[in-house]
Coordinates of C-alpha atoms in Angstrom, one line a residue:
M1 CA -43.0 207.0 224.2
M2 CA -39.6 207.7 225.7
L3 CA -40.2 204.9 228.3
L4 CA -40.6 202.3 225.4
I5 CA -37.4 203.6 223.8
T6 CA -35.5 203.5 227.1
L7 CA -36.7 200.0 227.8
L8 CA -35.6 198.8 224.4
G9 CA -32.2 200.5 224.9
W10 CA -31.9 198.7 228.3
V11 CA -32.6 195.3 226.8
L12 CA -30.0 195.9 224.1
I13 CA -27.3 197.1 226.5
T14 CA -28.0 194.3 229.0
Y15 CA -27.9 191.7 226.1
L16 CA -24.5 193.1 224.9
L17 CA -23.1 193.0 228.4
A18 CA -24.3 189.5 229.0
F19 CA -23.0 188.3 225.6
T20 CA -19.6 189.9 226.2
L21 CA -19.2 188.7 229.8
N22 CA -20.2 185.2 228.7
K23 CA -17.4 185.1 226.1
I24 CA -14.9 186.2 228.8
A25 CA -16.3 183.7 231.4
L26 CA -15.5 180.8 229.0
K27 CA -11.8 181.6 229.2
D28 CA -11.2 183.5 232.4
R29 CA -12.4 183.1 236.0
L30 CA -14.7 185.9 237.0
P31 CA -16.0 186.9 240.5
P32 CA -19.8 186.9 240.9
S33 CA -19.7 190.6 241.9
I34 CA -18.9 191.4 238.2
F35 CA -22.4 190.4 237.2
W36 CA -23.9 192.5 240.0
A37 CA -21.9 195.4 238.7
A38 CA -23.1 194.7 235.1
L39 CA -26.7 194.7 236.3
V40 CA -26.3 198.0 238.1
L41 CA -24.5 199.5 235.2
S42 CA -27.2 198.6 232.8
L43 CA -29.8 200.3 235.1
G44 CA -27.9 203.5 234.5
I45 CA -30.0 204.0 231.4
F46 CA -32.9 204.9 233.6
L47 CA -31.0 207.8 235.3
P48 CA -32.0 211.3 234.3
N49 CA -30.9 212.1 230.7
I50 CA -27.6 213.9 230.1
E51 CA -28.7 217.2 228.7
W52 CA -26.4 219.3 226.5
V53 CA -27.7 222.8 227.5
Q54 CA -25.6 225.7 226.4
S55 CA -25.5 228.3 229.2
A56 CA -26.0 231.9 228.3
D57 CA -22.8 233.9 228.1
T58 CA -24.4 236.7 230.3
H59 CA -27.7 237.4 231.8
F60 CA -28.2 240.1 229.2
T61 CA -28.5 237.6 226.4
W62 CA -32.2 237.5 227.1
L63 CA -32.5 241.3 226.6
N64 CA -30.3 241.5 223.5
E65 CA -32.6 243.3 221.0
K66 CA -29.9 243.7 218.3
A67 CA -29.2 240.0 218.0
Q68 CA -28.1 239.2 214.4
Q69 CA -29.5 235.7 214.5
H70 CA -33.0 235.3 213.2
L71 CA -35.6 232.7 214.0
T72 CA -35.8 230.0 211.4
Y73 CA -39.3 228.6 211.1
V74 CA -39.4 224.9 210.2
D75 CA -42.1 223.4 208.0
H76 CA -43.4 221.3 210.9
V77 CA -43.8 222.5 214.4
A78 CA -44.4 219.7 216.9
K79 CA -47.5 220.2 219.0
Q80 CA -48.4 218.5 222.2
T81 CA -52.0 217.8 223.0
S82 CA -53.3 218.9 226.4
P83 CA -52.8 216.5 229.3
Q84 CA -56.5 215.8 229.3
N85 CA -56.5 214.6 225.7
S86 CA -53.0 213.0 225.5
Y87 CA -52.7 209.2 225.2
P88 CA -50.6 208.1 228.1
I89 CA -48.6 205.4 226.3
D90 CA -45.8 205.3 228.9
S91 CA -48.2 205.1 231.8
I92 CA -50.1 202.2 230.2
V93 CA -46.8 200.3 229.4
L94 CA -45.5 200.9 232.9
T95 CA -48.8 199.7 234.4
L96 CA -48.8 196.5 232.3
L97 CA -45.2 195.7 233.2
A98 CA -45.8 196.3 236.9
V99 CA -49.0 194.3 237.0
T100 CA -47.4 191.4 235.2
A101 CA -44.4 191.5 237.5
I102 CA -46.6 191.4 240.6
F103 CA -48.5 188.3 239.3
R104 CA -45.2 186.6 238.5
L105 CA -43.9 187.4 242.0
I106 CA -47.0 186.0 243.5
A107 CA -46.6 182.8 241.5
V108 CA -43.0 182.5 242.7
I109 CA -44.1 182.9 246.4
K110 CA -46.7 180.2 245.9
R111 CA -44.2 177.9 244.4
Y112 CA -41.8 178.6 247.3
V113 CA -44.5 177.9 249.8
Q114 CA -45.4 174.6 248.0
A115 CA -41.7 173.7 247.9
K116 CA -41.3 174.3 251.7
Q117 CA -44.4 172.2 252.4
L118 CA -43.1 169.4 250.3
I119 CA -39.7 169.6 252.0
S120 CA -41.3 169.5 255.4
T121 CA -42.4 165.9 254.6
G122 CA -38.8 164.8 254.1
M123 CA -36.9 162.6 256.5
P124 CA -34.6 164.6 258.9
Y125 CA -30.9 163.9 258.6
N126 CA -29.2 164.5 262.0
K127 CA -25.6 163.7 261.1
S128 CA -24.7 167.2 260.2
K129 CA -24.5 170.6 261.9
L130 CA -26.8 171.9 259.1
A131 CA -30.5 171.5 259.2
C132 CA -30.9 168.7 256.7
V133 CA -33.8 166.6 255.2
V134 CA -33.6 163.7 252.8
M135 CA -36.2 163.5 250.1
P136 CA -37.3 160.3 248.4
S137 CA -36.3 161.7 245.0
N138 CA -32.9 162.0 243.4
Q139 CA -32.6 165.7 242.8
S140 CA -29.4 167.6 243.3
P141 CA -28.6 168.7 246.8
F142 CA -29.6 172.3 247.4
V143 CA -30.2 174.9 250.2
I144 CA -33.6 176.5 250.5
G145 CA -34.8 179.2 252.9
I146 CA -33.6 182.6 253.9
N147 CA -33.5 183.1 257.6
K148 CA -33.3 179.4 258.5
P149 CA -31.7 177.6 255.5
T150 CA -32.4 173.9 255.1
L151 CA -30.2 171.6 253.1
V152 CA -32.3 169.3 251.0
L153 CA -30.5 166.0 250.2
P154 CA -31.4 163.4 247.6
Q155 CA -32.1 159.7 248.3
Y156 CA -28.8 158.7 246.8
F157 CA -26.9 160.8 249.4
L158 CA -27.4 158.0 252.0
H159 CA -25.6 155.5 249.7
L160 CA -22.5 157.7 249.2
S161 CA -19.3 157.2 251.1
K162 CA -18.6 159.2 254.2
A163 CA -16.0 161.3 252.3
Q164 CA -18.4 162.0 249.5
Q165 CA -21.1 163.0 251.9
N166 CA -18.7 165.4 253.7
I167 CA -17.8 167.0 250.4
I168 CA -21.4 167.7 249.6
L169 CA -22.1 169.0 253.1
A170 CA -19.0 171.2 253.0
H171 CA -20.0 172.6 249.7
E172 CA -23.4 173.6 250.9
Q173 CA -22.0 175.1 254.1
T174 CA -19.8 177.3 252.0
H175 CA -22.9 178.5 250.1
I176 CA -24.6 179.4 253.4
N177 CA -21.5 181.2 254.7
N178 CA -21.4 183.3 251.6
R179 CA -25.1 184.1 251.8
D180 CA -25.4 182.7 248.3
H181 CA -29.0 181.5 249.0
W182 CA -30.0 185.1 249.7
Q183 CA -28.4 186.3 246.5
A184 CA -30.0 183.5 244.5
W185 CA -33.4 184.6 245.9
L186 CA -32.7 188.3 245.0
W187 CA -31.7 187.4 241.5
L188 CA -34.9 185.3 241.1
V189 CA -36.9 188.4 242.2
I190 CA -35.1 190.6 239.7
V191 CA -35.6 188.1 236.9
E192 CA -39.3 188.0 237.6
V193 CA -39.7 191.8 237.9
C194 CA -37.7 192.3 234.7
W195 CA -39.5 189.5 232.9
F196 CA -39.6 191.5 229.7
N197 CA -35.8 191.6 229.5
P198 CA -34.5 188.1 228.7
A199 CA -30.9 189.3 229.1
I200 CA -31.4 189.6 232.8
K201 CA -32.0 185.9 233.0
K202 CA -28.7 185.4 231.1
L203 CA -26.9 187.5 233.6
N204 CA -28.5 185.5 236.4
N205 CA -27.2 182.2 234.9
L206 CA -23.7 183.7 234.5
Y207 CA -23.8 184.8 238.1
L208 CA -24.9 181.4 239.3
N209 CA -22.1 179.8 237.3
A210 CA -19.5 182.1 238.8
M211 CA -21.0 181.6 242.2
E212 CA -20.6 177.8 241.9
Q213 CA -17.0 178.2 240.6
R214 CA -16.2 180.3 243.7
C215 CA -17.9 177.9 246.0
D216 CA -16.0 174.9 244.5
L217 CA -12.6 176.5 245.1
Q218 CA -13.4 177.9 248.5
T219 CA -14.7 174.5 249.7
I220 CA -11.5 172.7 248.5
A221 CA -9.2 175.3 250.1
Q222 CA -11.1 175.7 253.4
N223 CA -11.6 172.0 254.0
K224 CA -8.2 170.9 252.5
L225 CA -9.9 168.5 250.1
L226 CA -8.2 166.7 247.2
K227 CA -9.2 168.2 243.9
E228 CA -9.6 164.8 242.3
D229 CA -12.0 163.6 245.1
Y230 CA -14.1 166.8 244.9
A231 CA -14.3 166.5 241.1
S232 CA -15.3 162.9 241.2
T233 CA -18.0 163.6 243.7
L234 CA -19.4 166.4 241.6
L235 CA -19.4 164.1 238.5
L236 CA -21.1 161.3 240.5
S237 CA -23.8 163.8 241.6
I238 CA -24.4 164.8 238.0
K239 CA -24.9 161.2 237.0
L240 CA -27.2 160.2 239.9
S241 CA -29.3 163.4 239.9
H242 CA -32.4 163.1 237.7
Q243 CA -32.9 166.2 235.7
T244 CA -36.5 166.8 236.7
V245 CA -37.8 170.1 237.8
S246 CA -34.9 172.4 238.8
N247 CA -35.2 174.3 242.0
P248 CA -35.5 178.0 241.3
F249 CA -34.9 179.1 244.9
A250 CA -31.3 178.0 245.3
T251 CA -28.3 176.8 243.5
P252 CA -28.0 173.0 243.2
F253 CA -24.7 171.3 244.0
N254 CA -24.3 170.0 240.4
G255 CA -25.7 173.2 238.8
Q256 CA -28.7 171.9 236.9
S257 CA -28.9 175.1 234.8
L258 CA -25.4 174.8 233.5
S259 CA -24.5 173.9 229.9
L260 CA -22.0 171.3 228.8
D261 CA -19.4 174.1 228.2
N262 CA -20.1 175.4 231.8
Y263 CA -19.5 171.9 233.2
K264 CA -16.2 171.5 231.3
R265 CA -15.1 174.9 232.5
R266 CA -16.1 174.1 236.1
F267 CA -14.1 170.9 236.1
D268 CA -11.1 172.7 234.6
L269 CA -11.2 175.3 237.3
I270 CA -11.4 172.7 240.0
I271 CA -8.2 171.0 238.7
Q272 CA -6.3 174.1 237.6
E273 CA -7.5 176.5 240.3
P274 CA -6.5 179.7 238.3
P275 CA -6.6 183.1 239.9
I276 CA -9.5 185.5 239.4
L277 CA -8.9 187.7 236.3
V278 CA -11.0 190.9 236.4
G279 CA -9.0 193.0 233.9
K280 CA -11.0 192.1 230.8
A281 CA -14.3 192.3 232.7
M282 CA -13.5 195.7 234.1
G283 CA -12.5 196.8 230.6
V284 CA -15.9 195.7 229.4
L285 CA -17.7 197.6 232.2
V286 CA -15.7 200.8 231.5
T287 CA -16.4 200.5 227.8
F288 CA -20.1 200.1 228.5
C289 CA -20.0 203.1 230.8
I290 CA -18.8 205.1 227.8
I291 CA -21.5 203.6 225.6
L292 CA -24.1 204.3 228.2
F293 CA -23.0 207.9 228.5
F294 CA -23.4 208.5 224.7
T295 CA -26.7 206.6 224.7
K296 CA -28.0 208.8 227.4
S297 CA -26.9 211.9 225.5
A298 CA -28.7 210.6 222.4
F299 CA -31.9 209.9 224.4
A300 CA -31.7 213.5 225.7
Q301 CA -31.6 214.9 222.2
L302 CA -34.5 212.5 221.1
Q303 CA -36.5 213.6 224.1
N304 CA -35.9 217.3 223.3
V305 CA -37.2 216.7 219.8
Q306 CA -40.3 214.9 221.1
E307 CA -41.0 217.2 224.0
A308 CA -43.2 220.0 222.7
W309 CA -43.7 223.3 224.5
R310 CA -46.5 223.5 227.0
F311 CA -48.3 226.4 228.6
P312 CA -46.8 227.5 231.9
V313 CA -50.2 227.6 233.6
S314 CA -53.0 225.1 233.9
N315 CA -55.8 227.5 233.1
V316 CA -55.0 229.5 230.0
N317 CA -56.5 233.0 230.0
I318 CA -54.5 235.4 227.8
S319 CA -54.9 239.1 228.6
S320 CA -52.2 240.4 226.3
H321 CA -50.6 238.8 223.2
Y322 CA -47.1 239.0 221.7
G323 CA -46.5 242.2 219.8
H324 CA -49.4 244.1 221.5
I325 CA -48.8 247.8 221.9
A326 CA -50.1 249.6 225.0
K327 CA -49.3 252.8 226.9
V328 CA -48.3 250.9 230.0
R329 CA -45.3 249.7 228.0
N330 CA -44.6 253.1 226.5
L331 CA -46.0 252.0 223.2
R332 CA -43.3 249.3 222.7
P333 CA -44.4 245.9 221.3
H334 CA -45.1 243.3 224.0
K335 CA -42.4 240.7 224.0
G336 CA -44.4 237.9 225.5
L337 CA -47.8 236.6 226.7
D338 CA -49.7 237.8 229.8
L339 CA -51.6 235.0 231.4
V340 CA -54.1 235.8 234.1
D341 CA -55.2 233.6 237.0
T342 CA -55.6 234.0 240.8
K343 CA -52.6 235.0 242.9
G344 CA -50.7 231.9 244.1
S345 CA -51.6 229.8 241.0
A346 CA -48.9 227.3 240.1
I347 CA -46.4 228.3 237.4
L348 CA -45.0 225.3 235.4
A349 CA -41.9 224.8 233.4
A350 CA -42.8 225.0 229.7
K351 CA -40.1 222.6 228.9
S352 CA -37.2 220.8 230.6
G353 CA -34.1 222.8 231.2
K354 CA -31.6 224.5 233.6
V355 CA -32.6 227.5 235.7
I356 CA -30.1 230.3 235.0
I357 CA -32.0 233.2 236.8
A358 CA -34.2 232.9 239.9
D359 CA -34.4 236.2 241.7
A360 CA -35.6 239.8 241.5
T361 CA -32.2 241.5 240.8
S362 CA -30.5 240.0 237.8
L363 CA -32.9 241.6 235.2
S364 CA -34.8 244.8 235.1
H365 CA -36.8 245.6 238.3
A366 CA -39.9 245.8 236.1
Y367 CA -39.9 242.0 235.9
G368 CA -40.2 241.6 239.7
N369 CA -39.5 238.1 240.8
V370 CA -38.4 236.4 237.7
I371 CA -37.2 232.9 236.5
V372 CA -35.3 232.3 233.3
I373 CA -34.7 228.7 232.2
Q374 CA -32.1 227.7 229.6
H375 CA -33.3 224.9 227.3
A376 CA -31.4 222.9 224.7
N377 CA -30.5 224.3 221.3
G378 CA -30.4 227.9 222.3
W379 CA -34.0 228.3 223.7
Q380 CA -34.9 230.2 226.8
T381 CA -38.1 230.9 228.7
L382 CA -38.8 233.8 231.1
Y383 CA -41.5 233.8 233.9
A384 CA -42.0 237.3 235.5
H385 CA -44.0 239.0 238.3
L386 CA -44.0 235.9 240.4
D387 CA -45.3 236.0 244.0
K388 CA -43.0 233.1 244.9
I389 CA -39.9 231.4 243.4
N390 CA -39.7 227.6 244.1
V391 CA -36.4 226.8 242.3
N392 CA -32.8 227.9 242.6
K393 CA -30.2 229.0 240.1
D394 CA -28.5 226.1 238.3
Q395 CA -31.3 223.7 239.2
W396 CA -32.5 221.2 236.6
V397 CA -36.3 221.2 236.1
N398 CA -38.5 218.9 234.1
Q399 CA -41.4 219.9 231.9
G400 CA -44.5 220.5 234.1
D401 CA -42.6 221.0 237.3
V402 CA -43.9 223.7 239.6
I403 CA -41.3 226.5 239.5
G404 CA -43.2 229.3 241.2
K405 CA -46.5 231.0 242.1
M406 CA -48.3 233.7 240.1
G407 CA -48.1 237.2 241.6
D408 CA -47.9 240.9 241.0
T409 CA -44.3 241.9 241.7
G410 CA -42.5 244.4 239.5
K411 CA -44.2 246.8 237.2
V412 CA -47.8 245.4 236.8
T413 CA -51.4 246.5 236.6
G414 CA -52.6 243.3 238.3
T415 CA -51.9 239.7 239.1
H416 CA -50.6 237.8 236.0
L417 CA -47.7 235.8 234.6
H418 CA -45.6 237.5 232.0
F419 CA -44.2 234.7 229.8
E420 CA -41.5 235.1 227.2
L421 CA -39.9 232.6 224.7
A422 CA -36.6 233.4 223.1
H423 CA -34.4 231.6 220.6
N424 CA -30.7 232.5 220.5
G425 CA -31.4 235.7 222.3
K426 CA -34.3 236.9 220.2
T427 CA -37.9 236.8 221.5
V428 CA -40.5 235.0 219.5
D429 CA -44.3 234.6 219.7
P430 CA -44.9 231.8 222.2
L431 CA -48.2 230.9 220.6
T432 CA -46.3 229.7 217.5
Y433 CA -45.0 226.8 219.7
L434 CA -47.3 226.4 222.6
N435 CA -50.3 224.1 222.6
E436 CA -53.4 225.2 220.9
Y437 CA -56.0 226.3 223.4

């Protein structure tokens, strides 16, 4: 269920980023890298949750029998079904998203192959250093291909003046020098993989717009072109190009995906040539970093509520219950559960948390090799008599991670796991919270 919540959070954050950056892009010139940064920033929501885990003041918190705080039983105790009976919603959702993305990528590859086959029928144009072909249609000029890019020219290109042809060729050469056709392909793949997030497509359009703006100004500067000539050639290309099927594999010279506002902004930038202003954009990214931080913290708390306790072993066989009195313990009540299995059986983290003890010396020698994990909201778990410890102090573990192996170290009568659950320093009956068995 957390996967669905995380995906919805990602869509919301990405949409807000795209919306805010679009507002800035209508007034200020932004570098294309800003939109890559925004994309990477939005993916931060998939990083491990930021957990607010209070560390124990001392190792003796676990053994504090005189703690004044008492366990408060809530009316409803969340219980988690066994893995065999659970409904893997997250796995099903992830599988559906992945399968759909694979089919969409296959469709893109097929369209690319068909486009390359169609372009191979074009008439070669040998009056340029670039590999060029002229098609019988009047689409916008564009570059296609990754390793060996080909410039696809429209029929009307042959009827332009030499100066106008040179402007178009220079523009596409700048794209190739910047590896823009590679990045256009990468964005296309990302859009298809993240098909369920429409804000990614919006970021892609913003990136393509910024990429064209950069290419315009670089082409003018590097080739010492007159701004008026460049703008008039662009305007002519817009008029002559038939808005048929836009090419998804590269950025057309006249930017077929641009809106009227984008066109106006592009012409303004060509004439005015303002400097890049990244201050507002960086402020937006920093703000969203803060928002993302608190969002991750909220997700951690939500996950903590949803994540119920699980048994620390796969095969549940209880040999001694909480509160049981026996001579081996000097007639003192048992403070945990004894779970029996074969030596070397995997010991699992009962819940996500931070390892605060992982040795045989911090607690009483009777525990032998012992692990103590600090969980959120004052909860701790203890795993004693281990044959092997697989984690280190201060390590973060997720629920179900293998943290050790069952053994017979310390004061024992046989191989077993001694498992304790404590809240705010006071042990409680684990069966109140663990799965029913």
